[in-house]
Amino acid sequence: MEERTNVIEYKCPCCNAGLVFGSQVQQLTCEYCDNTFDIDTVRAYNESQSAQKSDDFSWEQADKAQWSESEQTVLNAFQCPACGGEILTDTTTAATFCPFCENPSIMPTRLSGSLRPDAVLPFQKSKDDAKAAFLQLCKGKPLLPRDFTSQQRLEKITGMYVPFWLYDCDADFDGDYKATRIHRWSDSKYHYTRTEHFLLSRKAKASFSGIPMDGSSKMEDIFMESIEPFDYGQMVPFDMAYLTGYLADKYDIPSEKGEPRIRERVQQSLQDQVQSSLLGYATVLPTNRQIQIQNSKAKYVLLPVWMLNTNYKGKIYTFAMNGQTGKMTGSFPVCPKRSAAWFAGICGGVTVAAHLLQMLL
């Protein structure tokens, strides 16, 4: 385990409580005195406070048990600036909450040097928005367990900044296809079919900007891709103040690891575009398709996501919502009793319908 390190906390200039970034007002807000502040004002206040000297106490401590080697590889300790408590995190956590005083805390060493993001997309949707979206997603699902939308479960919805790589590149596409056109006609004696065969060649060039891929091994790619797209026009230069009040991870998947998936997405996009131009044929089959990617580069950003990982009957169900647009996706459990009743109702309806039909006949 690395040496215990201080963390950053943004204090309210009025009541000294911990501030959080408000998605509605796009400023730092205090949940205790309801005041709002711009980021530069709070930063200046915090810097002036930290410049003041404090007493230095040194206490003799009893011998402590040492962390095991396995624990040292996955846990790091940080000191909460509000209460002095020890915050234990895994090696990728960059922003969290103190388990003792619940103040939002940021680990600056996780976001410095090459780990510093190029930009951040601030939250536009609040936790109440995420709760409403979750309830809306659950509507119209007769097999969903009744207690799955309990208030206790809703409170577990958590806002977090997910590390993403945004890829830019140019691509050249070259493809060959076999195609056919079929003509049919008839006379008084025969039906005729004439099939024409064609060899088609297509070349295409395209530039791609901001192809996203999450850089965290904790996140399921299928969920992250399901809540796309994000509007990068609202991206701002990275500032740690945007993270306060949310969880955040640093990337643990380097940019080069994402290149196979990005190549796959670029190739699929170009293939779909070229395929849509091959009109007027009965059949079109590719015989050769090649793609060359050039001028590729990756940018490291943090994107806002509301997450719910919930355990129901021993199985984990995940829900994710785009923290900017509100687009949501997830997986649902099925209540066995409601499923049996629903199936019995369908079977009963079919039986009645069959009986009525038999009487009419």
Short mmCIF file of C-alpha atoms in Angstrom, two decimals:
data_model
loop_
_atom_site.label_atom_id
_atom_site.label_comp_id
_atom_site.label_asym_id
_atom_site.label_seq_id
_atom_site.Cartn_x
_atom_site.Cartn_y
_atom_site.Cartn_z
CA MET A 1 0.00 0.00 0.00
CA GLU A 2 1.36 3.43 -0.93
CA GLU A 3 2.04 6.04 1.73
CA ARG A 4 -1.06 7.85 2.98
CA THR A 5 -1.57 11.06 1.01
CA ASN A 6 -3.81 14.07 1.50
CA VAL A 7 -6.75 14.63 -0.80
CA ILE A 8 -8.41 17.76 -2.15
CA GLU A 9 -11.71 19.03 -0.77
CA TYR A 10 -13.53 22.16 -1.92
CA LYS A 11 -14.86 24.07 1.13
CA CYS A 12 -17.87 26.39 1.22
CA PRO A 13 -16.65 29.97 2.00
CA CYS A 14 -19.84 30.56 4.02
CA CYS A 15 -20.28 27.50 6.24
CA ASN A 16 -17.09 25.51 5.54
CA ALA A 17 -19.03 22.42 4.40
CA GLY A 18 -17.86 20.31 1.47
CA LEU A 19 -19.04 21.56 -1.94
CA VAL A 20 -20.36 19.48 -4.84
CA PHE A 21 -20.64 20.34 -8.53
CA GLY A 22 -24.30 21.13 -9.32
CA SER A 23 -25.41 19.77 -12.69
CA GLN A 24 -28.36 22.17 -12.91
CA VAL A 25 -26.52 25.44 -12.18
CA GLN A 26 -23.09 24.31 -13.50
CA GLN A 27 -21.43 25.75 -10.39
CA LEU A 28 -20.13 24.46 -7.08
CA THR A 29 -23.03 24.26 -4.64
CA CYS A 30 -23.34 23.86 -0.88
CA GLU A 31 -26.02 21.37 0.20
CA TYR A 32 -26.08 22.90 3.72
CA CYS A 33 -26.46 26.65 3.17
CA ASP A 34 -27.73 26.49 -0.47
CA ASN A 35 -25.12 28.96 -1.74
CA THR A 36 -23.51 28.59 -5.18
CA PHE A 37 -20.02 29.67 -6.25
CA ASP A 38 -18.00 29.74 -9.44
CA ILE A 39 -14.97 27.47 -9.49
CA ASP A 40 -12.31 30.21 -9.52
CA THR A 41 -13.79 31.88 -6.43
CA VAL A 42 -13.77 28.65 -4.43
CA ARG A 43 -10.27 27.77 -5.58
CA ALA A 44 -8.96 31.14 -4.42
CA TYR A 45 -10.70 30.70 -1.05
CA ASN A 46 -9.30 27.20 -0.56
CA GLU A 47 -5.78 28.32 -1.45
CA SER A 48 -5.96 31.15 1.08
CA GLN A 49 -7.16 28.73 3.77
CA SER A 50 -4.48 26.15 3.05
CA ALA A 51 -1.80 28.86 3.28
CA GLN A 52 -2.59 29.33 6.97
CA LYS A 53 -0.28 27.36 9.24
CA SER A 54 -1.72 24.82 11.65
CA ASP A 55 -0.34 23.17 14.77
CA ASP A 56 1.77 20.12 14.14
CA PHE A 57 1.06 17.34 16.62
CA SER A 58 3.10 14.17 16.65
CA TRP A 59 1.62 11.27 18.57
CA GLU A 60 3.35 8.06 19.48
CA GLN A 61 1.40 5.12 18.10
CA ALA A 62 1.31 1.48 19.06
CA ASP A 63 2.63 -1.07 16.61
CA LYS A 64 0.12 -1.86 13.91
CA ALA A 65 -0.43 -5.03 11.94
CA GLN A 66 1.01 -4.81 8.43
CA TRP A 67 -1.06 -5.07 5.25
CA SER A 68 -0.68 -8.32 3.35
CA GLU A 69 1.10 -8.28 -0.02
CA SER A 70 -2.18 -8.89 -1.88
CA GLU A 71 -3.86 -6.00 -0.05
CA GLN A 72 -0.99 -3.67 -0.88
CA THR A 73 -1.43 -4.27 -4.62
CA VAL A 74 -5.11 -3.27 -4.71
CA LEU A 75 -5.60 -0.78 -1.85
CA ASN A 76 -4.30 2.75 -1.33
CA ALA A 77 -4.81 5.03 1.68
CA PHE A 78 -5.62 8.74 1.59
CA GLN A 79 -6.36 11.16 4.41
CA CYS A 80 -9.67 13.03 4.49
CA PRO A 81 -9.00 16.78 4.89
CA ALA A 82 -12.29 17.28 6.75
CA CYS A 83 -12.11 14.70 9.53
CA GLY A 84 -8.64 13.18 9.16
CA GLY A 85 -10.08 9.72 8.57
CA GLU A 86 -8.36 7.21 6.33
CA ILE A 87 -9.97 6.63 2.95
CA LEU A 88 -9.13 3.27 1.39
CA THR A 89 -9.52 3.03 -2.38
CA ASP A 90 -8.46 0.74 -5.18
CA THR A 91 -5.70 1.83 -7.52
CA THR A 92 -7.98 3.52 -10.09
CA THR A 93 -10.29 5.64 -7.90
CA ALA A 94 -9.72 9.37 -8.46
CA ALA A 95 -12.72 10.87 -6.63
CA THR A 96 -14.90 9.41 -3.89
CA PHE A 97 -16.56 10.14 -0.54
CA CYS A 98 -15.11 9.86 2.96
CA PRO A 99 -16.71 6.83 4.69
CA PHE A 100 -16.64 8.67 8.04
CA CYS A 101 -17.94 12.17 7.30
CA GLU A 102 -19.25 11.62 3.72
CA ASN A 103 -17.41 14.68 2.43
CA PRO A 104 -16.50 14.53 -1.28
CA SER A 105 -12.76 13.95 -1.73
CA ILE A 106 -10.46 14.02 -4.75
CA MET A 107 -7.12 12.19 -5.06
CA PRO A 108 -4.97 14.61 -7.10
CA THR A 109 -2.08 12.17 -7.61
CA ARG A 110 -4.44 9.97 -9.66
CA LEU A 111 -5.06 12.86 -12.06
CA SER A 112 -1.60 14.34 -12.51
CA GLY A 113 1.11 13.96 -15.13
CA SER A 114 0.16 11.54 -17.90
CA LEU A 115 -2.96 10.61 -15.91
CA ARG A 116 -4.37 14.15 -16.13
CA PRO A 117 -7.39 14.18 -18.47
CA ASP A 118 -7.38 16.57 -21.43
CA ALA A 119 -11.00 17.57 -20.86
CA VAL A 120 -14.14 16.81 -18.86
CA LEU A 121 -17.81 16.83 -19.83
CA PRO A 122 -19.73 18.17 -16.79
CA PHE A 123 -22.92 16.50 -15.58
CA GLN A 124 -26.11 17.98 -17.05
CA LYS A 125 -28.52 15.49 -15.42
CA SER A 126 -29.07 15.34 -11.66
CA LYS A 127 -29.63 12.33 -9.42
CA ASP A 128 -33.37 13.08 -9.43
CA ASP A 129 -33.26 12.95 -13.24
CA ALA A 130 -31.53 9.56 -13.02
CA LYS A 131 -34.15 8.24 -10.58
CA ALA A 132 -36.99 9.39 -12.85
CA ALA A 133 -35.33 7.81 -15.89
CA PHE A 134 -34.87 4.53 -14.02
CA LEU A 135 -38.54 4.44 -13.00
CA GLN A 136 -39.60 5.29 -16.56
CA LEU A 137 -37.42 2.48 -17.90
CA CYS A 138 -39.12 0.05 -15.48
CA LYS A 139 -42.64 1.01 -16.61
CA GLY A 140 -44.58 -1.39 -18.82
CA LYS A 141 -42.65 -4.47 -17.65
CA PRO A 142 -45.26 -6.80 -16.12
CA LEU A 143 -42.70 -9.45 -15.11
CA LEU A 144 -40.53 -7.05 -13.09
CA PRO A 145 -40.53 -7.77 -9.32
CA ARG A 146 -42.61 -5.18 -7.43
CA ASP A 147 -39.87 -4.34 -4.94
CA PHE A 148 -37.22 -3.73 -7.62
CA THR A 149 -38.08 -0.02 -7.77
CA SER A 150 -37.92 0.56 -4.01
CA GLN A 151 -36.68 3.91 -2.67
CA GLN A 152 -33.76 2.15 -1.02
CA ARG A 153 -32.61 0.86 -4.39
CA LEU A 154 -33.06 4.26 -6.04
CA GLU A 155 -30.75 5.88 -3.48
CA LYS A 156 -27.92 3.63 -4.68
CA ILE A 157 -27.81 5.39 -8.05
CA THR A 158 -24.38 7.01 -8.19
CA GLY A 159 -22.90 9.66 -10.45
CA MET A 160 -19.40 8.97 -11.67
CA TYR A 161 -16.96 10.28 -14.22
CA VAL A 162 -15.85 7.40 -16.44
CA PRO A 163 -12.45 7.62 -18.17
CA PHE A 164 -12.81 7.55 -21.95
CA TRP A 165 -10.46 7.69 -24.89
CA LEU A 166 -11.68 9.75 -27.85
CA TYR A 167 -10.05 8.70 -31.10
CA ASP A 168 -9.58 10.79 -34.25
CA CYS A 169 -8.42 9.25 -37.50
CA ASP A 170 -8.61 9.26 -41.30
CA ALA A 171 -9.60 6.08 -43.12
CA ASP A 172 -9.33 4.83 -46.71
CA PHE A 173 -11.72 2.06 -47.79
CA ASP A 174 -11.38 -0.21 -50.82
CA GLY A 175 -13.98 -2.89 -51.56
CA ASP A 176 -15.05 -5.26 -54.33
CA TYR A 177 -18.52 -6.78 -54.66
CA LYS A 178 -20.46 -9.26 -56.78
CA ALA A 179 -23.95 -8.08 -57.64
CA THR A 180 -26.92 -9.33 -59.65
CA ARG A 181 -30.00 -7.88 -61.31
CA ILE A 182 -32.93 -10.18 -62.05
CA HIS A 183 -35.54 -9.55 -64.74
CA ARG A 184 -38.70 -11.65 -65.03
CA TRP A 185 -41.43 -11.64 -67.73
CA SER A 186 -43.93 -13.98 -69.32
CA ASP A 187 -45.74 -14.64 -72.58
CA SER A 188 -48.62 -16.93 -73.40
CA LYS A 189 -46.42 -20.02 -73.18
CA TYR A 190 -43.48 -19.42 -70.87
CA HIS A 191 -42.12 -17.57 -67.86
CA TYR A 192 -38.66 -16.08 -68.37
CA THR A 193 -35.90 -15.08 -65.95
CA ARG A 194 -32.74 -13.25 -66.93
CA THR A 195 -29.95 -12.70 -64.38
CA GLU A 196 -27.26 -10.10 -64.99
CA HIS A 197 -23.98 -10.33 -63.08
CA PHE A 198 -21.81 -7.35 -62.14
CA LEU A 199 -18.42 -6.78 -60.55
CA LEU A 200 -18.50 -3.59 -58.49
CA SER A 201 -15.62 -1.61 -57.01
CA ARG A 202 -15.96 1.10 -54.41
CA LYS A 203 -13.41 3.43 -52.83
CA ALA A 204 -14.15 5.78 -49.96
CA LYS A 205 -12.35 8.25 -47.70
CA ALA A 206 -13.60 9.51 -44.36
CA SER A 207 -12.38 11.42 -41.33
CA PHE A 208 -13.58 10.38 -37.88
CA SER A 209 -13.55 12.54 -34.77
CA GLY A 210 -14.24 11.61 -31.17
CA ILE A 211 -14.89 7.86 -31.45
CA PRO A 212 -15.38 6.92 -27.77
CA MET A 213 -14.10 3.89 -25.90
CA ASP A 214 -14.18 3.63 -22.14
CA GLY A 215 -10.76 3.28 -20.55
CA SER A 216 -11.89 1.43 -17.42
CA SER A 217 -11.85 -2.34 -17.12
CA LYS A 218 -14.63 -2.02 -14.50
CA MET A 219 -17.13 -0.82 -17.12
CA GLU A 220 -18.96 -3.12 -19.51
CA ASP A 221 -18.34 -1.85 -23.05
CA ILE A 222 -21.86 -2.84 -24.11
CA PHE A 223 -23.41 -0.49 -21.54
CA MET A 224 -21.07 2.39 -22.31
CA GLU A 225 -21.72 2.12 -26.05
CA SER A 226 -25.48 1.81 -25.49
CA ILE A 227 -25.72 5.27 -23.90
CA GLU A 228 -23.86 7.06 -26.70
CA PRO A 229 -23.69 9.65 -28.15
CA PHE A 230 -22.24 12.46 -26.04
CA ASP A 231 -22.20 16.07 -27.23
CA TYR A 232 -18.51 16.99 -27.14
CA GLY A 233 -19.39 20.62 -27.87
CA GLN A 234 -20.07 21.03 -24.13
CA MET A 235 -16.65 19.66 -23.14
CA VAL A 236 -14.49 21.97 -21.02
CA PRO A 237 -10.78 21.90 -20.10
CA PHE A 238 -10.19 19.56 -17.20
CA ASP A 239 -10.56 20.99 -13.71
CA MET A 240 -10.74 18.83 -10.60
CA ALA A 241 -13.53 21.01 -9.21
CA TYR A 242 -15.99 19.37 -11.61
CA LEU A 243 -15.40 16.03 -9.87
CA THR A 244 -16.41 17.08 -6.37
CA GLY A 245 -19.58 15.30 -5.28
CA TYR A 246 -19.13 12.43 -7.75
CA LEU A 247 -17.08 9.29 -8.05
CA ALA A 248 -14.31 9.21 -10.64
CA ASP A 249 -11.86 6.65 -11.96
CA LYS A 250 -8.59 7.03 -13.82
CA TYR A 251 -8.03 4.85 -16.86
CA ASP A 252 -6.46 1.43 -16.50
CA ILE A 253 -6.73 0.53 -20.19
CA PRO A 254 -4.09 2.41 -22.25
CA SER A 255 -5.14 4.03 -25.53
CA GLU A 256 -3.34 1.49 -27.72
CA LYS A 257 -5.46 -1.31 -26.27
CA GLY A 258 -8.55 0.28 -27.80
CA GLU A 259 -7.25 0.36 -31.35
CA PRO A 260 -8.73 -3.04 -32.42
CA ARG A 261 -12.21 -1.97 -31.27
CA ILE A 262 -11.87 1.45 -32.90
CA ARG A 263 -10.72 -0.16 -36.15
CA GLU A 264 -13.75 -2.44 -35.99
CA ARG A 265 -16.14 0.50 -35.50
CA VAL A 266 -14.52 2.56 -38.27
CA GLN A 267 -14.62 -0.38 -40.67
CA GLN A 268 -18.26 -1.16 -39.87
CA SER A 269 -19.24 2.48 -40.36
CA LEU A 270 -17.54 2.70 -43.77
CA GLN A 271 -18.91 -0.66 -44.86
CA ASP A 272 -22.44 0.43 -43.98
CA GLN A 273 -22.01 3.72 -45.88
CA VAL A 274 -20.65 1.98 -48.98
CA GLN A 275 -23.30 -0.75 -48.79
CA SER A 276 -26.05 1.89 -48.74
CA SER A 277 -24.76 3.25 -52.05
CA LEU A 278 -25.14 -0.10 -53.84
CA LEU A 279 -28.75 0.33 -54.91
CA GLY A 280 -30.77 -1.25 -57.70
CA TYR A 281 -29.36 -4.76 -57.35
CA ALA A 282 -31.13 -7.96 -56.31
CA THR A 283 -28.08 -9.26 -54.43
CA VAL A 284 -24.77 -7.71 -53.35
CA LEU A 285 -22.00 -9.85 -51.85
CA PRO A 286 -18.58 -8.51 -50.79
CA THR A 287 -15.54 -10.33 -52.18
CA ASN A 288 -12.79 -8.08 -50.81
CA ARG A 289 -12.84 -5.22 -48.30
CA GLN A 290 -9.75 -3.44 -47.00
CA ILE A 291 -9.35 -0.44 -44.73
CA GLN A 292 -6.30 1.68 -43.97
CA ILE A 293 -6.29 3.99 -40.95
CA GLN A 294 -4.00 7.02 -40.86
CA ASN A 295 -3.32 10.10 -38.71
CA SER A 296 -4.76 8.45 -35.62
CA LYS A 297 -4.60 10.12 -32.22
CA ALA A 298 -6.35 9.68 -28.88
CA LYS A 299 -7.53 12.18 -26.27
CA TYR A 300 -8.14 11.30 -22.62
CA VAL A 301 -11.41 12.70 -21.17
CA LEU A 302 -13.86 12.06 -18.34
CA LEU A 303 -17.53 11.59 -19.32
CA PRO A 304 -20.53 11.72 -16.93
CA VAL A 305 -22.49 8.52 -16.23
CA TRP A 306 -25.15 7.70 -13.62
CA MET A 307 -24.67 4.07 -12.54
CA LEU A 308 -26.69 1.54 -10.59
CA ASN A 309 -25.20 -1.87 -9.82
CA THR A 310 -27.76 -3.68 -7.72
CA ASN A 311 -27.93 -7.19 -6.30
CA TYR A 312 -31.28 -8.95 -6.62
CA LYS A 313 -31.69 -12.58 -5.57
CA GLY A 314 -27.93 -13.15 -5.76
CA LYS A 315 -27.47 -11.67 -9.27
CA ILE A 316 -26.03 -8.27 -10.21
CA TYR A 317 -28.08 -6.04 -12.53
CA THR A 318 -26.49 -2.96 -14.08
CA PHE A 319 -28.10 0.27 -15.27
CA ALA A 320 -26.27 3.16 -16.89
CA MET A 321 -27.51 6.62 -17.88
CA ASN A 322 -25.76 9.24 -19.96
CA GLY A 323 -25.17 12.07 -17.47
CA GLN A 324 -25.51 14.64 -20.26
CA THR A 325 -28.41 13.47 -22.45
CA GLY A 326 -30.34 11.16 -20.07
CA LYS A 327 -30.22 8.14 -22.38
CA MET A 328 -30.48 5.01 -20.23
CA THR A 329 -29.99 1.28 -20.61
CA GLY A 330 -30.02 -1.72 -18.28
CA SER A 331 -30.91 -5.33 -17.60
CA PHE A 332 -33.92 -6.50 -15.59
CA PRO A 333 -34.76 -9.44 -13.33
CA VAL A 334 -37.92 -11.50 -13.85
CA CYS A 335 -40.27 -12.35 -10.97
CA PRO A 336 -40.98 -16.13 -11.11
CA LYS A 337 -44.45 -15.77 -9.57
CA ARG A 338 -45.51 -12.95 -11.89
CA SER A 339 -44.02 -14.82 -14.85
CA ALA A 340 -46.00 -17.97 -13.97
CA ALA A 341 -49.21 -15.97 -13.54
CA TRP A 342 -48.63 -14.14 -16.83
CA PHE A 343 -47.98 -17.43 -18.67
CA ALA A 344 -51.04 -19.03 -17.07
CA GLY A 345 -53.14 -16.06 -18.18
CA ILE A 346 -51.98 -16.41 -21.78
CA CYS A 347 -52.62 -20.16 -21.78
CA GLY A 348 -56.06 -19.60 -20.23
CA GLY A 349 -56.92 -17.02 -22.88
CA VAL A 350 -55.84 -19.34 -25.69
CA THR A 351 -57.92 -22.19 -24.21
CA VAL A 352 -61.04 -20.01 -23.98
CA ALA A 353 -60.55 -18.75 -27.54
CA ALA A 354 -60.15 -22.31 -28.84
CA HIS A 355 -63.32 -23.42 -26.97
CA LEU A 356 -65.35 -20.54 -28.41
CA LEU A 357 -64.08 -21.28 -31.90
CA GLN A 358 -65.06 -24.94 -31.51
CA MET A 359 -68.60 -23.90 -30.44
CA LEU A 360 -68.94 -21.61 -33.46
CA LEU A 361 -67.87 -24.40 -35.80
#
